[in-house]
Coordinates of C-alpha atoms (C1' of nucleotides) in Angstrom, one line a residue:
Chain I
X8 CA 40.4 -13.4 37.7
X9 CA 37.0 -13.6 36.3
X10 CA 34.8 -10.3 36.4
X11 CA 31.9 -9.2 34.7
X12 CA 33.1 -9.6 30.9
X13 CA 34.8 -12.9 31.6
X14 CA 31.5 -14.4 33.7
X15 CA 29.2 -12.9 30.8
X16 CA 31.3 -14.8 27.6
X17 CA 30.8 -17.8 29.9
X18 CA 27.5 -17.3 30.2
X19 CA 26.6 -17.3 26.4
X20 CA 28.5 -19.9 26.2
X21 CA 26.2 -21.6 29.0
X22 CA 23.0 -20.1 27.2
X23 CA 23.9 -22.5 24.4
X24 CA 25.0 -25.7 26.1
X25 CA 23.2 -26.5 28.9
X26 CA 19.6 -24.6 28.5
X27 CA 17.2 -27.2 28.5
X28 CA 19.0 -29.8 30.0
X29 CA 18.1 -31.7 33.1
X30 CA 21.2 -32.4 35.6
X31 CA 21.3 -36.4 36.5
X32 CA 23.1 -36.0 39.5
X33 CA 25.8 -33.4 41.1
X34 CA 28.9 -34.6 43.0
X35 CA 31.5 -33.0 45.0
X36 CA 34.8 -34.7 44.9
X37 CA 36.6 -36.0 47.6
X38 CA 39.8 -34.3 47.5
X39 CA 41.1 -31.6 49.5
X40 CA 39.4 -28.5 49.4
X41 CA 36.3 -29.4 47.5
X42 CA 34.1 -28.6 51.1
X43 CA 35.1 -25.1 50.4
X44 CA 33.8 -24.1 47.4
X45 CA 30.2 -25.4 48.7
X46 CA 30.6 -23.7 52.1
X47 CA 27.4 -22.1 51.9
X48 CA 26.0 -25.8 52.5
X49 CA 26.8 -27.4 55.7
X50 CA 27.2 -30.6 54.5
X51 CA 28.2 -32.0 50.6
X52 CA 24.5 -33.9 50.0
X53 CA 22.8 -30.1 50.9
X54 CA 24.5 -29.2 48.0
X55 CA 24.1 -32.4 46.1
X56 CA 20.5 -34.0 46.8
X57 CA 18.0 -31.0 45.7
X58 CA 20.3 -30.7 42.1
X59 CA 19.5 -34.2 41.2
X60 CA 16.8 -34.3 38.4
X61 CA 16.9 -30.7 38.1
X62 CA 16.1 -29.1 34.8
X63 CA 18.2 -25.5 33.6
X64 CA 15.6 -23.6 32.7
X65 CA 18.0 -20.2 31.7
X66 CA 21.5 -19.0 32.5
X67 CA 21.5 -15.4 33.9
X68 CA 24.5 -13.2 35.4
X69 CA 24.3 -10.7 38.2
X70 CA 27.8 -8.6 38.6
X71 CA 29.9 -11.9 38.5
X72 CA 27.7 -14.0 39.3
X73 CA 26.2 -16.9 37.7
X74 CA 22.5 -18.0 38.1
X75 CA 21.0 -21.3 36.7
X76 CA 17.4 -21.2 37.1
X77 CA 15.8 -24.2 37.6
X78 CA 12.9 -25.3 37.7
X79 CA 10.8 -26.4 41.4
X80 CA 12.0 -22.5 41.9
X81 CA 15.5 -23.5 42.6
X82 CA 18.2 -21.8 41.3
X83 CA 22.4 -23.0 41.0
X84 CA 24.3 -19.8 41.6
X85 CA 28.1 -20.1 41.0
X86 CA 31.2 -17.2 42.1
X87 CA 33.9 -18.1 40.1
X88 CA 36.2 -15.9 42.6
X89 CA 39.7 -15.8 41.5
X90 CA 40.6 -19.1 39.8
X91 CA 37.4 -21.0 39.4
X92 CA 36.2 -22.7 35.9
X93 CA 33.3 -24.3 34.9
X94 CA 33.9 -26.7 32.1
X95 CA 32.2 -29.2 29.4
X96 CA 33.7 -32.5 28.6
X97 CA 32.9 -36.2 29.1
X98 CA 32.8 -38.7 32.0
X99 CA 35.4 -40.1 30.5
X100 CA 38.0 -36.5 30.3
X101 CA 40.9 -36.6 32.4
X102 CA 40.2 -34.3 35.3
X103 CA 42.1 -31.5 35.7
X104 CA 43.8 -30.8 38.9
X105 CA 41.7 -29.2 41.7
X106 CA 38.6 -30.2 39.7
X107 CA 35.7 -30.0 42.9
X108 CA 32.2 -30.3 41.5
X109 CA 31.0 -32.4 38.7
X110 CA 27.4 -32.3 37.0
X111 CA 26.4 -35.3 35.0
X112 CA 23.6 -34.3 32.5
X113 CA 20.5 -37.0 31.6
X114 CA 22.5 -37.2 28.2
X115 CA 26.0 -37.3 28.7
X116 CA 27.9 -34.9 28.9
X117 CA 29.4 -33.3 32.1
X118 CA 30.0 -29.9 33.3
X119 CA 33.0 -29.6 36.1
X120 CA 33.7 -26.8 38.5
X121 CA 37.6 -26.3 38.8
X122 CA 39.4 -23.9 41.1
X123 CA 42.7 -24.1 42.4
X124 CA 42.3 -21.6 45.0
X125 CA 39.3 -22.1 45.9
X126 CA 38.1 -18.5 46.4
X127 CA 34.9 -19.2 44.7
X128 CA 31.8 -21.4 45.5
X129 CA 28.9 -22.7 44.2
X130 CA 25.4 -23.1 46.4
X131 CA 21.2 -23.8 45.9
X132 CA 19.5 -21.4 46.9
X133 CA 15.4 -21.0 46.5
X134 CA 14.0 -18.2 44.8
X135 CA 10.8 -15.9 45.1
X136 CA 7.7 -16.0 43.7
X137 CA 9.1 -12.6 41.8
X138 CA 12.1 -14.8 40.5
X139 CA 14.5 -13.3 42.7
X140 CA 17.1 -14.3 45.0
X141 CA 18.0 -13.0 48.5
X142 CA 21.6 -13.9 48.4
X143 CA 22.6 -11.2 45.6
X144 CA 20.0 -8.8 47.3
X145 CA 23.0 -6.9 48.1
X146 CA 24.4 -6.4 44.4
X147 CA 24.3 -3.0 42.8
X148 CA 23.2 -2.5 39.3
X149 CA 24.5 -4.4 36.8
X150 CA 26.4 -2.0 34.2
X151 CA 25.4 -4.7 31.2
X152 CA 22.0 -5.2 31.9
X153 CA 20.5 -2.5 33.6
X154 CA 23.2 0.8 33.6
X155 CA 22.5 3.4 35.8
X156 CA 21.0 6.3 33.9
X157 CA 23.3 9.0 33.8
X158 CA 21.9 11.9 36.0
X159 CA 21.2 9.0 38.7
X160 CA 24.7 7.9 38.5
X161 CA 26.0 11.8 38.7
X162 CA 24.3 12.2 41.8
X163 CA 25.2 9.2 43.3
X164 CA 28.7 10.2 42.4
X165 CA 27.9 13.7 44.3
X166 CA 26.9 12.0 47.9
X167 CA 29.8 9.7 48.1
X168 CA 33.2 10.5 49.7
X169 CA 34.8 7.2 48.7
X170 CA 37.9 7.1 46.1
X171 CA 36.9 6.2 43.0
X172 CA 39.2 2.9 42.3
X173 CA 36.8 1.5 45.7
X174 CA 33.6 2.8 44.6
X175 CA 34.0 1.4 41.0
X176 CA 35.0 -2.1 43.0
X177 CA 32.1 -1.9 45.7
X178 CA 30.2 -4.8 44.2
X179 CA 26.9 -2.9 46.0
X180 CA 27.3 0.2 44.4
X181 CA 27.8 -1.0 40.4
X182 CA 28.8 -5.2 40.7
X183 CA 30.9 -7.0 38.7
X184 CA 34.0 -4.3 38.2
X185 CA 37.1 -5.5 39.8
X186 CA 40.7 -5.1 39.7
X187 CA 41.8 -5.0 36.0
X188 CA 38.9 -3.2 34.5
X189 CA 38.6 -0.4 37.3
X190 CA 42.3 0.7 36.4
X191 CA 41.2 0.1 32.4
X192 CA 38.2 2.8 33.3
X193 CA 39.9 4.8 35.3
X194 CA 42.5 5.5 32.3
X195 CA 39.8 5.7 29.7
X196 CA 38.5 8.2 32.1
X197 CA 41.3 9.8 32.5
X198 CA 40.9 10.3 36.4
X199 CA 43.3 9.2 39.0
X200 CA 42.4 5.9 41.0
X201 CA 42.9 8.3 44.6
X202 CA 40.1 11.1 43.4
X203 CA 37.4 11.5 45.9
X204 CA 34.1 10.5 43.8
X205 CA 32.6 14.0 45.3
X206 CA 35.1 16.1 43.6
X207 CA 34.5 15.2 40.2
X208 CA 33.4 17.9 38.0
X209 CA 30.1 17.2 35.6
X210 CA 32.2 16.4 32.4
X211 CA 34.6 14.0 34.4
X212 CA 32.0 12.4 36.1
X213 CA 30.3 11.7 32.4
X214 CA 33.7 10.7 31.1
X215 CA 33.5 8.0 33.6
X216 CA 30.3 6.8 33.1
X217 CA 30.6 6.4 29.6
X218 CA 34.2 4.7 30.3
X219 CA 32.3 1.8 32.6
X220 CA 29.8 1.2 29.6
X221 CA 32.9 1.3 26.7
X222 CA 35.1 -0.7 28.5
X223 CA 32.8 -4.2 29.0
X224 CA 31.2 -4.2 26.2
X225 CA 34.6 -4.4 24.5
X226 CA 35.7 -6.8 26.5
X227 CA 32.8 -8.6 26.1
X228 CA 33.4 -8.3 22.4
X229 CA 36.7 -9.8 23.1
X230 CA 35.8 -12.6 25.3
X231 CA 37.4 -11.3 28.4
X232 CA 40.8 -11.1 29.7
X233 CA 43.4 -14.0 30.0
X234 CA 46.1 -13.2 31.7
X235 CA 48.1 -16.3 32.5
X236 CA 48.2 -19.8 31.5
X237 CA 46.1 -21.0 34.9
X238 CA 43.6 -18.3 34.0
X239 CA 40.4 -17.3 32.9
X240 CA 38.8 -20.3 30.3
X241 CA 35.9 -19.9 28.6
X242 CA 33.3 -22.9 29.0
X243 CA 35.6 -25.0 25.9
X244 CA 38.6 -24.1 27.6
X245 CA 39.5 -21.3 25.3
X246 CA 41.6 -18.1 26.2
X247 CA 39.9 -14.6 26.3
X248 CA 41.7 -12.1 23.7
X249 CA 41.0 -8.8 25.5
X250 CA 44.2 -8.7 27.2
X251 CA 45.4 -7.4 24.0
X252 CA 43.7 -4.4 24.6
X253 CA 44.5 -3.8 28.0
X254 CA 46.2 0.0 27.8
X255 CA 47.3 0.2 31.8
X256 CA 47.0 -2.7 33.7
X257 CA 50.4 -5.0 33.8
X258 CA 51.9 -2.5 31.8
X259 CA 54.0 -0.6 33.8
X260 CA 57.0 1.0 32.8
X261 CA 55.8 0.7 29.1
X262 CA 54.6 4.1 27.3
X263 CA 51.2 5.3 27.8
X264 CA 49.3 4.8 24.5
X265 CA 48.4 8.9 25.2
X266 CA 51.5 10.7 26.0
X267 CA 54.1 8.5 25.9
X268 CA 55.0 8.7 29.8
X269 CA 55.7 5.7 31.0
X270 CA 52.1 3.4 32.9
X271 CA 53.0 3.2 36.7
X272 CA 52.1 0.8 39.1
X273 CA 51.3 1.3 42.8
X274 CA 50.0 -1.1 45.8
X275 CA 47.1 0.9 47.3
X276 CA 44.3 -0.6 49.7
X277 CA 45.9 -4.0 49.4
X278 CA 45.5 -3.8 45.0
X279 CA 47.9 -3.6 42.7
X280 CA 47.2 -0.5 40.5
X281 CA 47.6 0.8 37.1
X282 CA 48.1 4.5 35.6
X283 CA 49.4 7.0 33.6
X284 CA 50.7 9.7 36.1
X285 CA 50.4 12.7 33.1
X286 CA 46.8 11.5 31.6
X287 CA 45.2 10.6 34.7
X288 CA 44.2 13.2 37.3
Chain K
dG8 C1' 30.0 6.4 56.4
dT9 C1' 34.5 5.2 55.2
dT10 C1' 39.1 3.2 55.4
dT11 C1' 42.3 -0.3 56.5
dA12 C1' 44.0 -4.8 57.4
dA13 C1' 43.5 -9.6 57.9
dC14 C1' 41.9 -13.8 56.2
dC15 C1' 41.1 -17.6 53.0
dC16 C1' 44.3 -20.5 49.1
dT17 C1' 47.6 -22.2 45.5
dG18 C1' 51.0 -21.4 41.9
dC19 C1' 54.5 -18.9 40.4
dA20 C1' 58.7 -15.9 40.3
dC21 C1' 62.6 -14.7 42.5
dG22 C1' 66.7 -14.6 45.5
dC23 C1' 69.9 -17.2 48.0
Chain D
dT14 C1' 68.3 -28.2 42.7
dG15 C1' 65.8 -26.9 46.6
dC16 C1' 64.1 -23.9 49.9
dG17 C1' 61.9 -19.8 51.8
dT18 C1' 59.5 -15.6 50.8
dG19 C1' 56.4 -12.5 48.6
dC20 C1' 52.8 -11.6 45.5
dA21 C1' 48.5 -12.2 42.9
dG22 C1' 43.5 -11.5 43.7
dG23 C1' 37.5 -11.2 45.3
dG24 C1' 34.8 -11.0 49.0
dT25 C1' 33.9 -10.8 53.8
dT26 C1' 34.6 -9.3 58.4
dA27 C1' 36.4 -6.7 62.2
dA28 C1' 38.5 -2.8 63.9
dA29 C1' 39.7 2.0 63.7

DNA sequence: GTTTAACCCTGCACGC
DNA sequence: TGCGTGCAGGGTTAAA
């Protein structure tokens, strides 16, 4: 379940392997799902034809998603979702199961878009004369790049009635959070998933905010969070280590690192949730 | 403005 | 062993 620290280890990653490179020809496959993932498009060559002799100019990362920009002011934007995986190999690699885009490069080598649930998608959009691109209009600030300054963040803390696990999650108020890392900040935080973001007090609020800036940039440090086999891959198919540092989230019932009480875990809004019942409040 | 639920999908764990 | 069921999760949408 890729979010922000995951999509930005993959991006470095991209930074080195692909900047500079022109893209022969893209292809989705024929099997199954593989019109889903490009269901922005309405057909598999509006995805296809205007990628062909393309050239990836830099690899950027709004919230969780990933921007190629290319040159003729296109851009390749790819939303990993839950499952997806963008990975280098050869023609000549064995595909992996529920492998549904493939980019040849002018020399070689080939970068392949797998997914098995097919929650995430790739499309071609054209960007502004400003660089920018209408699709992610709606995206908060990104915590990594450009973190809201604390007094802005305060207030906008102040005017908000929403609980704080949603607010942390609403991709247009700060994007790329999701479910593992709210309950991380949360903890680090010490505040309860349920408390209404106006009731914070001005030392929990700034607990928070510096939780959301703590919390990715080590586990951007640790290249992300793998939690099982099928899971998050970098772009040479290596495992993420942060999920040794996780302190809440999938383990409940063990002590909290704090106090010793044991982590609980609730369903609320539809999301499985992680806590300490004593440290959080 | 905010909350809640449903939907999309596949793989896995679990109980029978 | 095999089947059915529930769960996991991000983002979007509709309804309350």
């Amino acid at each position: 379940m890729p979010e922000l620290p995951e999509v930005e280890s993959i991006r470095r990653d991209l930074v080195a392997a692909v900047t500079g490179r022109s893209i022969a020809r893209a292809t989705v496959r024929n099997t199954g799902n593989s019109g889903r993932v490009i269901r922005r498009h309405q057909d598999r060559s509006g995805f296809e034809a205007p990628l062909a002799g393309r050239t990836i100019l830099e690899v950027q990362r709004r919230g969780k998603f990933l921007i190629h920009v290319l040159d003729e002011k296109l851009a390749l934007v790819v939303h990993l979702g839950m499952s997806g995986q963008l990975l280098l190999g050869m023609p000549a690699d064995p595909y992996a199961n529920h492998t549904h885009v493939e980019f040849d490069f002018e020399d070689g080598d080939q970068l392949r878009y797998v997914d098995p649930r097919t929650f995430g998608q790739l499309f071609v959009v054209e960007r502004s004369e400003a660089g920018e691109i209408a699709e992610l209009d709606r995206l908060g600030m990104d915590p990594l790049v450009a973190p809201m300054p604390w007094r802005e963040f305060s207030v906008a803390l102040a005017g908000r009635k929403t609980k704080l696990k949603s607010l942390l999650m609403d991709q247009s108020f700060i994007c790329g959070i999701g479910n593992i890392y709210s309950d991380e900040m949360l903890f680090a935080a010490g505040l309860r998933y349920d408390r209404v973001s106006e009731s914070l007090s001005e030392p929990e609020a700034r607990r928070l905010h510096e939780a959301i800036g703590t919390i990715l940039r080590r586990a951007v440090d640790g290249r992300g969070t793998s939690m099982r086999d099928e899971q998050y891959r970098d772009l040479y198919g290596n495992r993420g280590a942060f999920q040794h540092h996780l302190l809440v989230y999938a383990r409940q019932g063990e002590p909290c690192t704090v106090c010793g009480s044991q982590v609980s875990r609730v369903r609320w809004t539809n999301r499985s949730t992680h806590f300490c019942p004593q440290c959080q409040r």
